[in-house]
Structure formats: structure tokens, C-alpha cells
Coordinates of C-alpha atoms in Angstrom, one line a residue:
Chain A
M1 CA 8.2 13.5 28.4
K2 CA 10.4 13.7 25.3
R3 CA 11.2 10.0 25.5
R4 CA 7.5 9.1 25.9
F5 CA 6.7 11.3 22.9
G6 CA 9.3 9.3 20.9
T7 CA 7.9 6.0 22.0
A8 CA 4.4 7.2 21.0
L9 CA 5.8 8.2 17.6
L10 CA 7.5 4.9 17.1
R11 CA 4.3 3.1 18.1
L12 CA 2.4 5.1 15.5
F13 CA 4.3 3.2 12.8
T14 CA 2.6 0.0 14.0
L15 CA -0.8 1.7 14.2
Q16 CA -2.5 -0.6 11.8
G17 CA -1.0 -3.8 13.2
S18 CA -4.3 -4.9 14.7
W19 CA -6.6 -3.4 12.0
N20 CA -10.0 -5.1 12.0
Y21 CA -13.5 -4.5 10.7
E22 CA -14.9 -3.6 14.2
R23 CA -12.6 -1.1 15.8
M24 CA -10.5 -0.5 12.7
I25 CA -7.3 1.3 14.0
G26 CA -8.8 1.8 17.4
V27 CA -6.5 -0.6 19.3
G28 CA -3.4 0.7 17.5
T29 CA -4.4 4.2 18.4
G30 CA -4.7 3.2 22.1
V31 CA -1.3 1.5 21.9
A32 CA 0.3 4.7 20.5
E33 CA -1.4 6.9 23.0
E34 CA -0.5 4.8 26.1
P35 CA 3.0 6.2 26.7
L36 CA 1.6 9.8 26.8
L37 CA -0.9 8.8 29.5
R38 CA 1.6 7.5 32.1
D39 CA 1.9 10.9 33.7
L40 CA -1.8 11.2 34.5
P41 CA -2.7 11.6 38.2
G42 CA -2.3 8.2 40.0
G43 CA 0.3 7.0 37.4
P44 CA 0.1 3.8 35.4
G45 CA -2.6 1.7 36.9
G46 CA -4.5 4.6 38.4
P47 CA -8.2 5.1 37.6
A48 CA -7.5 8.2 35.3
Y49 CA -4.9 6.2 33.4
R50 CA -7.1 3.1 33.0
S51 CA -10.1 5.1 31.8
A52 CA -7.9 7.0 29.3
V53 CA -6.4 3.7 28.0
A54 CA -9.9 2.2 27.6
R55 CA -11.1 5.3 25.7
G56 CA -8.0 5.3 23.5
A57 CA -8.7 1.7 22.3
Q58 CA -12.3 2.4 21.2
F59 CA -13.3 2.4 17.5
F60 CA -11.3 4.9 15.5
N61 CA -10.5 5.3 11.8
A62 CA -8.4 7.9 10.0
H63 CA -5.5 8.1 7.6
P64 CA -2.7 6.3 9.4
Y65 CA -0.1 9.1 8.8
L66 CA -2.4 11.7 10.3
A67 CA -3.9 9.6 13.2
G68 CA -1.1 11.1 15.4
L69 CA -3.2 14.3 15.5
A70 CA -6.0 12.4 17.3
V71 CA -3.5 10.5 19.5
G72 CA -1.8 13.6 20.6
A73 CA -4.9 15.6 21.0
A74 CA -6.7 12.9 23.0
A75 CA -3.7 12.5 25.3
R76 CA -3.4 16.2 25.9
A77 CA -7.1 16.5 26.6
E78 CA -6.7 13.7 29.2
H79 CA -3.9 15.7 30.8
D80 CA -6.1 18.8 30.8
G81 CA -8.8 17.0 32.6
A82 CA -11.4 17.1 29.9
P83 CA -14.5 15.0 30.5
G84 CA -14.4 11.5 29.0
D85 CA -17.4 12.0 26.8
Q86 CA -15.9 15.2 25.3
I87 CA -12.7 13.3 24.4
E88 CA -14.8 10.5 22.8
R89 CA -16.7 13.1 20.8
L90 CA -13.4 14.7 19.7
R91 CA -12.1 11.3 18.4
T92 CA -15.4 10.7 16.6
A93 CA -15.3 14.2 15.1
L94 CA -11.7 13.7 13.9
C95 CA -12.3 10.5 11.9
G96 CA -13.8 12.1 8.9
P97 CA -11.5 15.1 8.4
L98 CA -8.3 13.1 9.1
G99 CA -9.4 10.4 6.7
S100 CA -10.4 12.8 4.0
V101 CA -7.3 15.0 4.2
G102 CA -4.9 12.1 4.5
D103 CA -6.4 10.2 1.6
R104 CA -6.3 13.2 -0.7
L105 CA -2.8 14.2 0.5
V106 CA -1.1 10.8 0.6
W107 CA -3.0 8.0 -1.1
A108 CA -4.3 10.1 -3.9
G109 CA -1.5 12.6 -4.0
W110 CA 2.0 12.1 -2.6
L111 CA 2.2 8.3 -3.2
P112 CA 1.0 8.1 -6.8
L113 CA 3.1 11.2 -7.6
T114 CA 6.3 9.8 -6.2
A115 CA 5.6 6.2 -7.5
G116 CA 4.8 7.6 -10.9
L117 CA 8.0 9.5 -11.1
A118 CA 9.9 6.4 -10.0
V119 CA 8.3 4.3 -12.8
A120 CA 9.1 7.1 -15.2
G121 CA 12.7 7.1 -13.9
V122 CA 13.1 3.4 -14.4
A123 CA 11.7 3.6 -17.9
L124 CA 14.1 6.4 -18.7
G125 CA 17.0 4.2 -17.7
L126 CA 17.8 5.3 -14.1
G127 CA 17.3 1.7 -12.9
S128 CA 17.4 0.9 -9.2
A129 CA 18.5 4.5 -8.4
A130 CA 15.0 5.6 -9.2
V131 CA 13.6 3.0 -6.7
V132 CA 16.0 4.2 -4.0
A133 CA 15.1 7.8 -4.7
F134 CA 11.4 7.0 -4.4
L135 CA 11.9 5.3 -1.0
V136 CA 13.9 8.2 0.3
V137 CA 11.7 11.1 -1.0
Y138 CA 8.4 9.4 -0.2
N139 CA 9.5 8.6 3.4
L140 CA 10.8 12.1 4.0
G141 CA 7.3 13.3 3.6
H142 CA 5.8 10.2 5.4
V143 CA 7.9 10.5 8.5
A144 CA 7.6 14.3 8.7
L145 CA 3.9 14.1 8.4
R146 CA 3.6 11.5 11.2
W147 CA 5.9 13.6 13.5
W148 CA 4.0 16.8 12.7
A149 CA 0.6 15.3 13.3
L150 CA 1.6 13.9 16.8
R151 CA 3.3 17.2 17.8
Q152 CA 0.3 19.3 16.7
G153 CA -2.2 17.1 18.4
W154 CA -0.2 17.2 21.7
Q155 CA 0.2 21.0 21.3
H156 CA -3.5 21.9 20.6
G157 CA -5.5 19.2 22.5
L158 CA -9.2 19.8 22.1
K159 CA -8.5 22.6 19.7
V160 CA -6.7 20.4 17.3
V161 CA -8.9 21.4 14.4
V162 CA -6.7 24.5 14.1
A163 CA -3.8 22.2 12.9
L164 CA -5.9 21.0 10.0
Q165 CA -6.3 24.6 8.9
A166 CA -2.5 25.1 8.7
P167 CA -1.8 27.0 5.4
W168 CA 1.0 24.6 4.4
L169 CA -1.4 21.6 4.7
Q170 CA -4.2 23.3 2.7
R171 CA -1.6 24.2 0.0
A172 CA -0.2 20.7 0.0
V173 CA -3.6 19.1 -0.4
A174 CA -4.4 21.6 -3.2
L175 CA -1.1 20.7 -5.0
A176 CA -1.4 17.0 -4.4
G177 CA -4.1 16.4 -7.0
P178 CA -2.3 18.1 -10.0
G179 CA 1.0 16.6 -9.0
M180 CA -0.5 13.1 -8.9
A181 CA -2.2 13.7 -12.3
L182 CA 1.1 14.9 -13.8
G183 CA 3.1 12.0 -12.3
A184 CA 0.6 9.3 -13.3
G185 CA 0.2 10.8 -16.8
L186 CA 4.0 10.9 -17.3
S187 CA 4.6 7.4 -16.2
L188 CA 2.0 5.6 -18.2
P189 CA 3.3 6.0 -21.8
L190 CA 6.9 5.6 -20.6
A191 CA 6.1 2.3 -18.8
A192 CA 4.1 1.0 -21.8
V193 CA 6.9 1.7 -24.3
W194 CA 9.6 0.4 -21.9
L195 CA 7.7 -2.9 -21.1
A196 CA 6.9 -3.5 -24.8
G197 CA 10.5 -2.9 -25.8
A198 CA 11.4 -6.6 -26.2
F199 CA 8.1 -7.5 -28.0
E200 CA 7.7 -8.5 -31.6
P201 CA 5.7 -6.0 -33.7
W202 CA 2.6 -8.3 -33.8
A203 CA 2.8 -8.7 -30.0
R204 CA 2.8 -4.9 -29.7
V205 CA -0.5 -4.8 -31.7
A206 CA -1.9 -7.6 -29.4
L207 CA -0.8 -5.5 -26.4
A208 CA -2.5 -2.4 -27.7
A209 CA -5.7 -4.4 -28.3
C210 CA -5.6 -5.9 -24.8
A211 CA -5.0 -2.5 -23.2
G212 CA -7.9 -1.0 -25.3
V213 CA -10.4 -3.7 -24.6
G214 CA -9.3 -3.8 -20.9
L215 CA -9.6 -0.1 -20.4
L216 CA -13.1 -0.1 -22.0
A217 CA -14.1 -3.0 -19.7
L218 CA -12.8 -1.3 -16.6
R219 CA -14.5 2.0 -17.4
V220 CA -17.8 0.6 -18.6
L221 CA -18.2 -2.2 -15.9
P222 CA -16.3 -0.8 -12.9
R223 CA -18.2 -2.9 -10.4
Q224 CA -17.7 -6.2 -12.2
V225 CA -14.2 -5.7 -13.6
S226 CA -11.2 -4.8 -11.5
G227 CA -7.5 -4.7 -12.5
L228 CA -6.9 -8.0 -10.9
R229 CA -9.9 -9.7 -12.6
L230 CA -8.9 -8.3 -15.9
G231 CA -5.3 -9.4 -15.5
L232 CA -6.3 -12.9 -14.5
G233 CA -8.9 -13.2 -17.2
L234 CA -6.6 -12.0 -20.0
V235 CA -3.6 -14.2 -18.9
A236 CA -5.9 -17.2 -18.7
V237 CA -7.2 -16.6 -22.3
A238 CA -3.6 -16.0 -23.4
L239 CA -2.4 -19.2 -21.9
V240 CA -5.0 -21.2 -23.8
A241 CA -4.4 -19.2 -27.0
G242 CA -0.7 -19.6 -26.7
W243 CA -1.0 -23.3 -26.0
V244 CA -3.3 -23.8 -29.0
W245 CA -1.4 -21.5 -31.4
R246 CA 1.7 -23.5 -32.2
Chain B
M1 CA 18.1 -21.7 -6.9
S2 CA 19.9 -22.3 -3.6
L3 CA 18.1 -22.7 -0.2
D4 CA 19.8 -19.5 1.0
V5 CA 18.3 -17.5 -1.8
Q6 CA 14.9 -19.0 -1.2
L7 CA 15.1 -18.1 2.5
A8 CA 16.2 -14.6 1.7
L9 CA 13.2 -14.2 -0.7
L10 CA 10.9 -15.6 2.0
L11 CA 12.2 -13.2 4.6
W12 CA 11.9 -10.3 2.1
G13 CA 8.4 -11.3 1.1
T14 CA 7.4 -11.5 4.8
L15 CA 8.7 -8.0 5.5
V16 CA 7.0 -6.7 2.4
G17 CA 3.7 -8.3 3.4
L18 CA 4.0 -6.7 6.9
D19 CA 4.7 -3.3 5.4
L20 CA 1.6 -3.1 3.4
V21 CA -0.7 -2.5 6.4
S22 CA 0.9 -3.4 9.7
V23 CA 4.5 -2.1 10.1
P24 CA 5.8 0.5 9.1
Q25 CA 4.1 1.4 5.8
M26 CA 7.3 2.8 4.3
M27 CA 6.3 1.5 0.9
I28 CA 8.7 -1.4 0.6
A29 CA 5.4 -3.2 -0.2
R30 CA 5.1 -1.2 -3.5
P31 CA 5.6 -3.7 -6.3
L32 CA 8.5 -1.6 -7.8
V33 CA 10.4 -1.8 -4.5
A34 CA 9.5 -5.4 -3.6
A35 CA 10.3 -6.7 -7.1
T36 CA 13.6 -4.7 -7.5
V37 CA 14.9 -6.0 -4.2
A38 CA 13.8 -9.5 -5.1
G39 CA 15.7 -9.1 -8.4
L40 CA 18.8 -8.0 -6.4
I41 CA 18.5 -11.1 -4.2
L42 CA 18.3 -13.3 -7.3
G43 CA 21.0 -11.4 -9.2
D44 CA 18.6 -10.3 -11.9
V45 CA 17.7 -6.7 -11.3
E46 CA 16.4 -6.2 -14.8
T47 CA 13.6 -8.7 -14.4
G48 CA 12.9 -7.2 -11.0
L49 CA 12.5 -3.8 -12.5
R50 CA 10.3 -5.0 -15.4
L51 CA 8.0 -7.0 -13.2
G52 CA 8.0 -4.2 -10.6
V53 CA 6.9 -1.7 -13.2
L54 CA 4.2 -4.1 -14.5
F55 CA 2.7 -4.7 -11.0
E56 CA 3.1 -1.0 -10.2
L57 CA 0.6 -0.4 -13.0
F58 CA -1.8 -2.9 -11.5
Q59 CA -1.3 -1.2 -8.1
L60 CA -2.4 2.1 -9.5
D61 CA -5.9 0.5 -9.8
I62 CA -6.1 0.3 -6.0
L63 CA -7.1 3.1 -3.6
P64 CA -6.7 1.7 -0.1
V65 CA -9.3 3.8 1.8
G66 CA -11.5 2.7 4.6
A67 CA -12.3 -1.0 4.8
V68 CA -11.9 -1.7 1.1
R69 CA -10.7 -5.1 0.1
Y70 CA -7.9 -5.3 -2.5
P71 CA -5.2 -7.7 -3.8
E72 CA -1.8 -7.7 -2.3
Y73 CA 0.9 -7.1 -4.9
G74 CA 4.0 -6.9 -2.6
P75 CA 4.7 -10.6 -1.9
A76 CA 3.1 -11.3 -5.3
S77 CA 5.8 -9.2 -7.0
V78 CA 8.5 -11.2 -5.1
A79 CA 7.0 -14.5 -6.3
A80 CA 6.6 -13.1 -9.8
V81 CA 10.4 -12.2 -10.0
S82 CA 11.2 -15.6 -8.6
A83 CA 9.2 -17.1 -11.5
G84 CA 10.4 -14.9 -14.2
H85 CA 14.1 -14.4 -13.4
L86 CA 16.7 -15.6 -16.0
L87 CA 14.0 -16.5 -18.5
V88 CA 14.9 -14.7 -21.7
G89 CA 12.5 -12.3 -23.6
P90 CA 8.8 -11.7 -23.1
I91 CA 8.2 -15.1 -21.5
S92 CA 9.9 -13.7 -18.3
L93 CA 7.1 -11.0 -18.1
G94 CA 4.4 -13.5 -19.0
V95 CA 5.4 -16.2 -16.5
G96 CA 6.0 -13.6 -13.8
A97 CA 2.6 -12.1 -14.4
V98 CA 0.7 -15.4 -14.2
V99 CA 2.3 -16.2 -10.8
G100 CA 2.1 -12.6 -9.5
L101 CA -1.6 -12.0 -10.3
F102 CA -2.6 -15.3 -8.7
V103 CA -0.5 -14.7 -5.6
G104 CA -1.9 -11.1 -5.4
M105 CA -5.4 -12.5 -5.3
V106 CA -4.5 -15.1 -2.6
G107 CA -2.8 -12.4 -0.6
G108 CA -5.9 -10.2 -0.7
M109 CA -8.0 -13.1 0.5
A110 CA -5.5 -13.9 3.3
I111 CA -5.6 -10.3 4.5
H112 CA -9.4 -10.5 4.8
A113 CA -9.3 -13.7 6.7
M114 CA -6.6 -12.4 9.0
R115 CA -8.7 -9.3 9.8
R116 CA -11.6 -11.4 10.8
R117 CA -9.4 -13.4 13.2
T118 CA -8.0 -10.2 14.7
A119 CA -11.6 -9.0 15.2
R120 CA -12.4 -12.2 17.1
A121 CA -9.2 -11.9 19.2
I122 CA -10.3 -8.3 20.1
Q123 CA -13.8 -9.5 21.0
R124 CA -12.3 -12.1 23.4
S125 CA -10.3 -9.4 25.1
A126 CA -13.1 -6.8 25.1
P127 CA -13.7 -6.9 28.8
A128 CA -10.0 -6.3 29.6
L129 CA -9.8 -3.6 27.0
E130 CA -12.9 -1.8 28.4
A131 CA -11.2 -2.0 31.9
G132 CA -8.1 -0.2 30.5
D133 CA -5.8 -3.2 30.9
T134 CA -2.6 -2.2 29.1
E135 CA -1.2 -5.8 29.0
A136 CA -4.3 -6.9 27.1
L137 CA -4.1 -4.0 24.8
I138 CA -0.5 -4.7 23.9
R139 CA -1.1 -8.4 23.6
V140 CA -4.0 -7.9 21.2
H141 CA -2.0 -5.5 19.1
V142 CA 1.2 -7.5 19.0
G143 CA -0.9 -10.6 18.3
G144 CA -2.3 -8.8 15.2
I145 CA 1.2 -8.0 14.0
V146 CA 2.4 -11.5 14.5
R147 CA -0.7 -12.9 12.7
D148 CA 0.0 -10.6 9.8
G149 CA 3.7 -11.7 9.7
A150 CA 2.7 -15.3 9.7
R151 CA 0.2 -14.6 7.0
A152 CA 2.7 -12.8 4.8
A153 CA 5.2 -15.6 5.3
L154 CA 2.6 -18.2 4.2
V155 CA 1.6 -16.2 1.2
T156 CA 5.2 -15.7 0.1
A157 CA 6.1 -19.3 0.7
S158 CA 3.0 -20.4 -1.4
G159 CA 4.0 -17.9 -4.1
L160 CA 7.6 -19.2 -4.2
A161 CA 6.3 -22.7 -4.5
L162 CA 4.0 -21.7 -7.3
A163 CA 6.8 -19.8 -9.0
W164 CA 9.0 -22.9 -8.9
A165 CA 6.3 -25.0 -10.5
A166 CA 5.5 -22.3 -13.1
R167 CA 9.2 -22.1 -14.1
I168 CA 9.2 -25.8 -14.8
V169 CA 5.8 -26.1 -16.6
L170 CA 5.2 -22.9 -18.6
P171 CA 8.4 -22.3 -20.6
G172 CA 8.1 -25.9 -21.9
A173 CA 4.4 -25.6 -22.7
L174 CA 4.6 -22.4 -24.6
T175 CA 6.1 -21.7 -28.0
P176 CA 7.9 -18.3 -28.5
R177 CA 4.6 -17.1 -30.1
G178 CA 2.6 -18.3 -27.1
A179 CA 5.0 -16.6 -24.7
G180 CA 4.5 -13.4 -26.7
V181 CA 0.7 -13.6 -26.5
L182 CA 1.0 -14.2 -22.7
A183 CA 3.3 -11.3 -22.2
A184 CA 1.2 -9.0 -24.4
A185 CA -2.0 -9.9 -22.5
A186 CA -0.4 -9.3 -19.1
T187 CA 1.2 -6.0 -20.1
G188 CA -2.0 -4.9 -21.8
A189 CA -4.0 -5.7 -18.7
G190 CA -1.4 -3.8 -16.6
I191 CA -1.6 -0.7 -18.8
A192 CA -5.4 -0.8 -18.8
A193 CA -5.5 -1.2 -15.0
G194 CA -3.0 1.6 -14.5
T195 CA -4.8 4.0 -16.9
A196 CA -8.2 3.2 -15.4
G197 CA -6.9 3.7 -11.8
A198 CA -5.2 7.0 -12.8
L199 CA -8.3 8.3 -14.5
R200 CA -10.4 7.4 -11.4
L201 CA -8.0 9.3 -9.2
V202 CA -7.8 12.3 -11.6
G203 CA -11.6 12.6 -12.2
Y204 CA -13.1 15.1 -14.6
G205 CA -12.0 18.3 -12.9
P206 CA -9.0 20.5 -13.5
N207 CA -6.6 17.6 -12.7
L208 CA -7.5 16.1 -16.0
R209 CA -5.6 18.8 -17.8
W210 CA -2.5 18.0 -15.7
F211 CA -3.0 14.3 -16.5
A212 CA -3.1 15.2 -20.3
V213 CA 0.1 17.3 -19.9
G214 CA 1.8 14.4 -18.1
L215 CA 0.7 11.9 -20.8
T216 CA 1.9 14.2 -23.6
G217 CA 5.3 14.7 -21.8
G218 CA 5.6 11.0 -21.2
A219 CA 4.8 10.2 -24.8
I220 CA 7.4 12.7 -26.1
A221 CA 10.0 11.3 -23.7
A222 CA 9.2 7.8 -24.8
W223 CA 9.4 8.8 -28.5
F224 CA 12.9 10.4 -28.1
R225 CA 14.2 7.6 -26.0

């Protein structure tokens, strides 16, 4: 079983390989769950196995790092002989909480915090060491979270919600917000000053004007203006201005 | 630039493109990582770091939740470093930003198109999937990864071609003043995007205080540096 657990964990790293607008990560979830289903009565190819594989590949969406909870829990429930509709309800019920907790913990917490610290490190002169440190530290959390999720799901089965109430997880989610805010706040002035280091004084004034106008546009017209549109618009205007101003 | 280096950049950009969503999401797709390694490949780490930081600011504007559509700054950062390397002064940032922003937009559109193709492939295999056919399940999934790899390679190759053209055209077309305007505009846009993205994540709750503490600390550190 250990080997199949390892295979399932490895497959979780490819979870979003077949991401699409209909089943979202459903197919990837089924692929990750499949090794854990091979011991079902009748073995691979048996009716229990085939029904479980079909259920595993249905629509599913959650944060990719925490999806292992659903994968492990569904596989355990299949082994425990839970009715198919109950397993489907479990998967549906887990979508919201796993998405919400994962987004707050990782996308809006751990990732911007570590990336912000890496940017600050580069701006403070640490160079590529800051980038290497980011990759190592971020992925320690990333891999540990994937492993923990799969293990907890497999351990708790239909009662997997217990895992989401783990004190360390609640604490981590609570700390993720302030940590992210601190890291992002720290990185912004350092990055701005470092990037503008080689600019002429007049170009720094132009930079400040562009940043001010851009921030205003992004805050006032969030639906119409995105970072990409702002960037493309400003560089297009600058190209024309730079070509004319000789 | 030799063919070996171009191939290395193409391979790196493809891996970076795969990492964003498909495999293994270890954040080599972050612009800071993608651009720094591209700089290493080109023998110009400094440009890699500068463009990496710039595109990291643009990346802060993106929150990849649910089915949201967003630009892809990983291969874009690789192309940007290819465009800006060994150019001296602010023009390096400006030329890199022009290429990177455009490739980022193309990459985002390519992801959307690929997801629609993957959905069609799954629809075709739906009866087999409903019957619990493992072979069909693996085939559809691996097909999605291969499709994403091909997409990432195509986006990176287009980006490198654009970078090559931009390196020829832009430095000759712009005076030092024009290069300064371009770099200031790109950096200003990055700072605005990064600040707006951070503020959106932070919100108006208690995190705003921590954001203010971070800003103050960053400003003091920048002042003394």
C-alpha cells in the first residue's frame, strides 16, 4: 500500500494536467486516486474498481495542494464500502472548503509572502541566493501540504472534515494573511527603488507619475484595467513618445 | 546568440510553462525564478534578476482562483530576458518589458484555447470515462499535459523570435531619452500593478496594518541601502 500511496502522491503533482472548464481538476483527481483503488474487491477491472474510477473522474475543483484530502478520503470511503452517492456528496461538499482554505493559505498567503521576501532579498543584494531560498522554502511548505492532505484524507475517509479543523491549519490560515501583507509591503518600496536605480532623475519622476496614474486607474476601474492592460498601454504610449521625443 | 543557448531557453521556457498549471506547480513559473534562470543561461544574471523583479510585480496582480483567466508571465519572462540581455542601462528593462508583456498576453490566450481543446478531448472520451476505463482516463490526462507542453513550447518559441526582432529594432529606434521613457513607463506600470494586487489581497481589515508596517520597513531599508 505504501508504494501505491507514493504513486498517488506523485500523481497529485500532475493534478491540473487536464484542467478544463467542464470537469476542472476532476480527471486529474481520478488519475491520482486510481492507484489507491487497485485493492478494491475484484481488483483492477472489477466492477467496484471501475465504478470508483468513474466516480473519481467526475467534476471536482479545489485548491490543487489540498485536493489530496478529497483523493484520500474518497479512496478510503470506497474501501470502507460507502455507497456511491455518499462518496459523490462528499466530493461535492469538499470543493468549497478545500478551495477556500487553500486559496487563503497558499495563493493569498504563503506564495505572496515567500515571493515578496525573495523580491526584497534580491533588492537588498542577495542576488540569485534569494531566488534559490524562495524555491526551497516555498516547496518545503508545498510538498508537506500535499503529503499531509493525502495522508489525512486516507486516514479519515468520510470524516475528513476533522482534518480541516486541525489547530495548526487554523493557525496557519490565520497567520497567512498578516504574513502576506507584511511580505508584500516590504517588497514594494525595495523593488521600486532597486529597479529605478539606473534611471536618470527625470525618468524617476516619469516612473512615479506612471505608477500613480496606473494605481489610480487600477483602483478606480478594476473591471476595465488590469495590470497587463496597463502595462501594454503605458509601454505603447512610451514607445510613441520615445520615438517622437528625439 | 548560439543555437545551443536558444534551445536551452526554449527547453527552460517549456518547463516553466508546464509548471504554471500542469506539472508540478513548484513555482519555477514565477517570473523571478524563470527570468533568473534565463539570465543564467544567457550569462547575464543581473538582467534576469531585474526583469524577474519587474514581472514579479505584474504577477502580484494575479490571483489564480477558480476558472479565472490571466496572463502567463513565466515563458514571457524568459523571452523578456532574451530581449533585454546585454543591453546597457534602462533600455534593457524597457525592451524586455515590451516583449514580456506581449508574450504574457499571448500565453494567457493560449492557455484558454488549450483548456477548450482539453474539454473537447474529455467530451470525446466521456463514455469510456463513465465506464471507469483507466486507459482512457490516463490517455486524456497525459494528452492534456502533452498539449500544455506543446503550447508552452510554442509560446516560448514565439517569444524568443519576438525578442530577437525587438533586439534588432528597438535599440536603434530609440534615443537614450526614449529608452528612459520606455523603462519608466514599464516600471511604473509594474509598481502600480504590484501595489494594486497587494492591496486587493490585503483588503481593508487588520492586514492593512501589517501591510503598512511592511511598507514602512521596506522604505526604511531602501533609504539606508
